[in-house]
């Protein structure tokens, strides 16, 4: 074995040179890896004993892409294009041996080998779009030459990871190896290349697939139309599409020039910066400074849920989906039956769309049982209470759980904002109590806000974080404060939306501005969707707010055909003259003069107080880092990924601007707009949230040793 460099080895086995990369964790194409491939192939080509070359990786995966951490910095070593040209023009056959994932630049390198062999568990794809990018190493020109424009459009705009078997059918892979025998299979394939004198296949030279798509612009137009909703606001999907158009219509080298130009446009823009930030933010959120990875994990083999409503049922499905049995406890048989029937219906709907098989529906339903007795929770390892948001009810439940549950069972509450310390105080085991705030619909929404209470043990935190990953959630740890991270930041936005209406902006103006910013919908459309009467009690309503009046008129949202908006029979919303009149009457009654409010002011009034609230959460130590807040808002509240999150966006517009606006709002409208001390401090120091040093864990009453910026 010859070390080419610290991450690359070349061994010669018979007549085959085996070039092995070993650059954990994912063999990303760092400068050293590029150099290693370049030098390794050069050495193999120079060795007369070598007749063919295998490129293979150690560790969990083949090359998972360019090294994202290097983006934006000075590039060291040979460029990726140089490495690829060298591989592709190698006079000896090069065979890429793929296990794990060949993604992005990884697949682009493999496409410059003359042949590809993969194990059945391997996956390949060009997921750059999810980083706000396009494949910038020839992938946009080579992929369509193998799979045609339509498939390339689908793969590159979704970033999907294609399983090896499908990749074989598409011609992306030439042969499947037996699982665990990749090295042998790739060497055997390389030997065959030599003995059969197989041609040196260069994907770039194969024009037949793209030629067939030439002169058919409808392929692209139809694709754009069909996906317009999904791509709204994002640049990268359209930039990928343009590259595939270039692959179809231009010679290879000209297509590559288009790819380079468009890649650089994305790379230097704020959308990709936000999406790359999000990639790392999501992973960083899993790291809790004062809860090391080595912390014990409590085995969770059975889960109990209290409440068979929408929330409880959705939560139960998450566990059944990964094979963990669940018992749901309800007070009334009817509610239990309804809850279990809804779960079945949800699974059947997924099956009817091909998401799972009929057999899986039965398996999962069989894992979820119901009971009317709290005693059914005696043997569970984790309970999640998902009943009404009333402290008295929650305390009553936790008092009973304390008696019924076995020692060491995790006692979780799905509260979206109540004081978990108070809930824990009724038990003799506050160390086992934790907040597990799922978002509705809980079987779909990715976010899980995990709330560390005053006495929650590290083992319970670590177990909850790891379990979240197992059930496919993105977990973020937060501290106890009203509304935790997500709802606490939602508060100022809702307040501003209501206030703006009383100053003269119409609900549809506010909704439009936030929709155009990238949210799936604005707050008023959201209220109409959810139902204006959530939490509204007819008997107590005194027509004191716009909502009261709307509800009293039976305008309770989409379900009644009218709310803030009027709806037609297809639920298409139209601005409502009725709502406008109600608003006008309220403004007159308040003695204010309505004014014209511009879109920019609406945006600043809705967004900047959210950023300010995020800063308060950080300075109080209720979130560990700014990026954790952004992950909450992206995954739980529809913050557009291409704008990073409220804290990233604050840095993007510049904290001095945010501070100046908050000061202006405070002077005009009072101390509800008082700038956070951390915002002032960062501005004074010329820093941003990106410079905020992570807190050493969540600050609780018992732990106040927070490290601040
Ligand atoms: C590209 O290729 C551009 C080219 O077209 C053009 C160039 C000119 N770089 O996700 P995990 C780290 S763009 C650097 O937890 P899993 C990750 O941060 C790239 N680091 O593991 C984490 O670090 P830590 C296109 C990377 O098993 C650790 O590896 N490729 C990269 O759940 C483990 O990651 C992609 O978009 C990277 N490329 O999933 C693929 N990738 O442990 C991105 C990962 O310190 N990667 N890390 O937190 C993935 O999708 C997943 O990581 C993968 C493994 C599926 C590979």
PDB file of C-alpha atoms and ligand atoms in Angstrom, residues 24-30 60-71 80-81 84 100-108 125-131 133-139 161 259 263 267 276 279-280 282-284 286-287 469, ligand 1:
ATOM      1  CA  UNK A  24     -14.237  11.010   7.570  1.00  0.00           C
ATOM      2  CA  UNK A  25     -17.013  11.678   8.162  1.00  0.00           C
ATOM      3  CA  UNK A  26     -18.329  11.580   4.583  1.00  0.00           C
ATOM      4  CA  UNK A  27     -15.266  11.695   2.245  1.00  0.00           C
ATOM      5  CA  UNK A  28     -16.293  15.176   1.098  1.00  0.00           C
ATOM      6  CA  UNK A  29     -14.148  16.626  -1.694  1.00  0.00           C
ATOM      7  CA  UNK A  30     -11.824  18.782   0.379  1.00  0.00           C
ATOM      8  CA  UNK A  60     -19.739   5.018   5.934  1.00  0.00           C
ATOM      9  CA  UNK A  61     -20.010   6.340   2.394  1.00  0.00           C
ATOM     10  CA  UNK A  62     -18.606   7.080  -1.034  1.00  0.00           C
ATOM     11  CA  UNK A  63     -17.933  10.815  -1.624  1.00  0.00           C
ATOM     12  CA  UNK A  64     -20.968  12.748  -0.299  1.00  0.00           C
ATOM     13  CA  UNK A  65     -20.195  15.894  -2.280  1.00  0.00           C
ATOM     14  CA  UNK A  66     -18.011  18.942  -2.338  1.00  0.00           C
ATOM     15  CA  UNK A  67     -16.792  19.967   1.117  1.00  0.00           C
ATOM     16  CA  UNK A  68     -19.424  22.555   1.989  1.00  0.00           C
ATOM     17  CA  UNK A  69     -17.261  23.973   4.757  1.00  0.00           C
ATOM     18  CA  UNK A  70     -14.745  25.087   2.116  1.00  0.00           C
ATOM     19  CA  UNK A  71     -17.257  27.157   0.162  1.00  0.00           C
ATOM     20  CA  UNK A  80     -12.575  19.657  -9.060  1.00  0.00           C
ATOM     21  CA  UNK A  81     -12.857  20.130 -12.817  1.00  0.00           C
ATOM     22  CA  UNK A  84     -12.467  15.154 -13.233  1.00  0.00           C
ATOM     23  CA  UNK A 100     -23.404   4.673   1.132  1.00  0.00           C
ATOM     24  CA  UNK A 101     -24.179   7.768  -0.876  1.00  0.00           C
ATOM     25  CA  UNK A 102     -22.608   9.280  -3.997  1.00  0.00           C
ATOM     26  CA  UNK A 103     -24.048  12.763  -3.783  1.00  0.00           C
ATOM     27  CA  UNK A 104     -23.443  16.055  -5.532  1.00  0.00           C
ATOM     28  CA  UNK A 105     -19.758  16.387  -6.389  1.00  0.00           C
ATOM     29  CA  UNK A 106     -19.455  12.716  -5.348  1.00  0.00           C
ATOM     30  CA  UNK A 107     -21.743  11.571  -8.126  1.00  0.00           C
ATOM     31  CA  UNK A 108     -20.179  14.115 -10.460  1.00  0.00           C
ATOM     32  CA  UNK A 125     -28.184  11.900  -6.355  1.00  0.00           C
ATOM     33  CA  UNK A 126     -27.519  15.557  -7.048  1.00  0.00           C
ATOM     34  CA  UNK A 127     -28.972  17.259  -3.953  1.00  0.00           C
ATOM     35  CA  UNK A 128     -27.288  20.653  -4.505  1.00  0.00           C
ATOM     36  CA  UNK A 129     -30.701  22.260  -4.942  1.00  0.00           C
ATOM     37  CA  UNK A 130     -31.281  21.770  -1.228  1.00  0.00           C
ATOM     38  CA  UNK A 131     -28.242  23.924  -0.557  1.00  0.00           C
ATOM     39  CA  UNK A 133     -27.078  25.444  -5.567  1.00  0.00           C
ATOM     40  CA  UNK A 134     -26.804  23.444  -8.758  1.00  0.00           C
ATOM     41  CA  UNK A 135     -24.321  20.685  -9.510  1.00  0.00           C
ATOM     42  CA  UNK A 136     -21.306  22.743 -10.478  1.00  0.00           C
ATOM     43  CA  UNK A 137     -18.920  20.000 -11.497  1.00  0.00           C
ATOM     44  CA  UNK A 138     -20.461  18.962 -14.773  1.00  0.00           C
ATOM     45  CA  UNK A 139     -23.413  17.126 -13.242  1.00  0.00           C
ATOM     46  CA  UNK A 161     -31.374  10.087  -3.469  1.00  0.00           C
ATOM     47  CA  UNK A 259     -23.354  25.721 -15.615  1.00  0.00           C
ATOM     48  CA  UNK A 263     -23.430  28.077 -10.298  1.00  0.00           C
ATOM     49  CA  UNK A 267     -23.051  30.455  -4.829  1.00  0.00           C
ATOM     50  CA  UNK A 276     -26.012  26.082   3.475  1.00  0.00           C
ATOM     51  CA  UNK A 279     -27.755  22.453   6.567  1.00  0.00           C
ATOM     52  CA  UNK A 280     -25.206  22.909   9.336  1.00  0.00           C
ATOM     53  CA  UNK A 282     -29.883  21.514  11.653  1.00  0.00           C
ATOM     54  CA  UNK A 283     -26.978  19.273  12.550  1.00  0.00           C
ATOM     55  CA  UNK A 284     -25.542  21.644  15.151  1.00  0.00           C
ATOM     56  CA  UNK A 286     -28.361  18.151  17.911  1.00  0.00           C
ATOM     57  CA  UNK A 287     -25.288  19.071  19.946  1.00  0.00           C
ATOM     58  CA  UNK A 469     -34.026  11.568  15.437  1.00  0.00           C
TER      59      UNK A 469
HETATM   60  C1  LIG B   1     -21.632  19.969  -4.067  1.00  0.00           C
HETATM   61  O1  LIG B   1     -21.262  18.857  -4.148  1.00  0.00           O
HETATM   62  C2  LIG B   1     -21.307  21.050  -5.098  1.00  0.00           C
HETATM   63  C3  LIG B   1     -20.754  20.488  -6.369  1.00  0.00           C
HETATM   64  O2  LIG B   1     -21.794  20.147  -7.266  1.00  0.00           O
HETATM   65  C4  LIG B   1     -19.964  21.512  -7.117  1.00  0.00           C
HETATM   66  C5  LIG B   1     -18.631  21.891  -6.587  1.00  0.00           C
HETATM   67  C6  LIG B   1     -17.854  22.770  -7.532  1.00  0.00           C
HETATM   68  N1  LIG B   1     -19.324  18.818   3.318  1.00  0.00           N
HETATM   69  O3  LIG B   1     -25.722  14.476   7.793  1.00  0.00           O
HETATM   70  P1  LIG B   1     -24.865  13.812   8.788  1.00  0.00           P
HETATM   71  C7  LIG B   1     -20.847  16.531   7.674  1.00  0.00           C
HETATM   72  S1  LIG B   1     -22.531  20.515  -2.743  1.00  0.00           S
HETATM   73  C8  LIG B   1     -18.884  18.980   4.564  1.00  0.00           C
HETATM   74  O4  LIG B   1     -25.125  14.056  10.227  1.00  0.00           O
HETATM   75  P2  LIG B   1     -25.890  11.262   7.941  1.00  0.00           P
HETATM   76  C9  LIG B   1     -22.035  16.985   8.513  1.00  0.00           C
HETATM   77  O5  LIG B   1     -22.020  18.365   8.727  1.00  0.00           O
HETATM   78  C10 LIG B   1     -22.679  19.100  -1.707  1.00  0.00           C
HETATM   79  N2  LIG B   1     -19.398  18.325   5.633  1.00  0.00           N
HETATM   80  O6  LIG B   1     -24.790  12.233   8.549  1.00  0.00           O
HETATM   81  C11 LIG B   1     -21.819  16.189   9.775  1.00  0.00           C
HETATM   82  O7  LIG B   1     -20.834  16.837  10.544  1.00  0.00           O
HETATM   83  P3  LIG B   1     -20.879  16.781  12.143  1.00  0.00           P
HETATM   84  C12 LIG B   1     -23.652  18.112  -2.207  1.00  0.00           C
HETATM   85  C13 LIG B   1     -20.397  17.463   5.415  1.00  0.00           C
HETATM   86  O8  LIG B   1     -25.286   9.912   7.984  1.00  0.00           O
HETATM   87  C14 LIG B   1     -21.239  14.864   9.271  1.00  0.00           C
HETATM   88  O9  LIG B   1     -20.732  15.148   7.964  1.00  0.00           O
HETATM   89  N3  LIG B   1     -23.813  17.057  -1.243  1.00  0.00           N
HETATM   90  C15 LIG B   1     -20.900  17.246   4.124  1.00  0.00           C
HETATM   91  O10 LIG B   1     -27.200  11.499   8.604  1.00  0.00           O
HETATM   92  C16 LIG B   1     -22.254  13.770   9.170  1.00  0.00           C
HETATM   93  O11 LIG B   1     -23.381  14.239   8.425  1.00  0.00           O
HETATM   94  C17 LIG B   1     -24.765  17.120  -0.310  1.00  0.00           C
HETATM   95  O12 LIG B   1     -25.564  18.031  -0.269  1.00  0.00           O
HETATM   96  C18 LIG B   1     -20.326  17.955   3.044  1.00  0.00           C
HETATM   97  N4  LIG B   1     -20.738  17.788   1.779  1.00  0.00           N
HETATM   98  O13 LIG B   1     -26.039  11.690   6.427  1.00  0.00           O
HETATM   99  C19 LIG B   1     -24.805  15.996   0.680  1.00  0.00           C
HETATM  100  N5  LIG B   1     -21.905  16.336   4.203  1.00  0.00           N
HETATM  101  O14 LIG B   1     -20.796  15.327  12.487  1.00  0.00           O
HETATM  102  C20 LIG B   1     -24.826  16.543   2.083  1.00  0.00           C
HETATM  103  C21 LIG B   1     -21.997  15.997   5.499  1.00  0.00           C
HETATM  104  O15 LIG B   1     -19.708  17.589  12.534  1.00  0.00           O
HETATM  105  N6  LIG B   1     -24.752  15.505   3.087  1.00  0.00           N
HETATM  106  N7  LIG B   1     -21.093  16.659   6.234  1.00  0.00           N
HETATM  107  O16 LIG B   1     -22.203  17.393  12.508  1.00  0.00           O
HETATM  108  C22 LIG B   1     -25.800  14.719   3.399  1.00  0.00           C
HETATM  109  O17 LIG B   1     -26.858  14.742   2.798  1.00  0.00           O
HETATM  110  C23 LIG B   1     -25.627  13.788   4.577  1.00  0.00           C
HETATM  111  O18 LIG B   1     -24.595  14.289   5.358  1.00  0.00           O
HETATM  112  C24 LIG B   1     -25.319  12.324   4.221  1.00  0.00           C
HETATM  113  C25 LIG B   1     -24.998  11.534   5.511  1.00  0.00           C
HETATM  114  C26 LIG B   1     -26.552  11.695   3.546  1.00  0.00           C
HETATM  115  C27 LIG B   1     -24.141  12.211   3.306  1.00  0.00           C
END
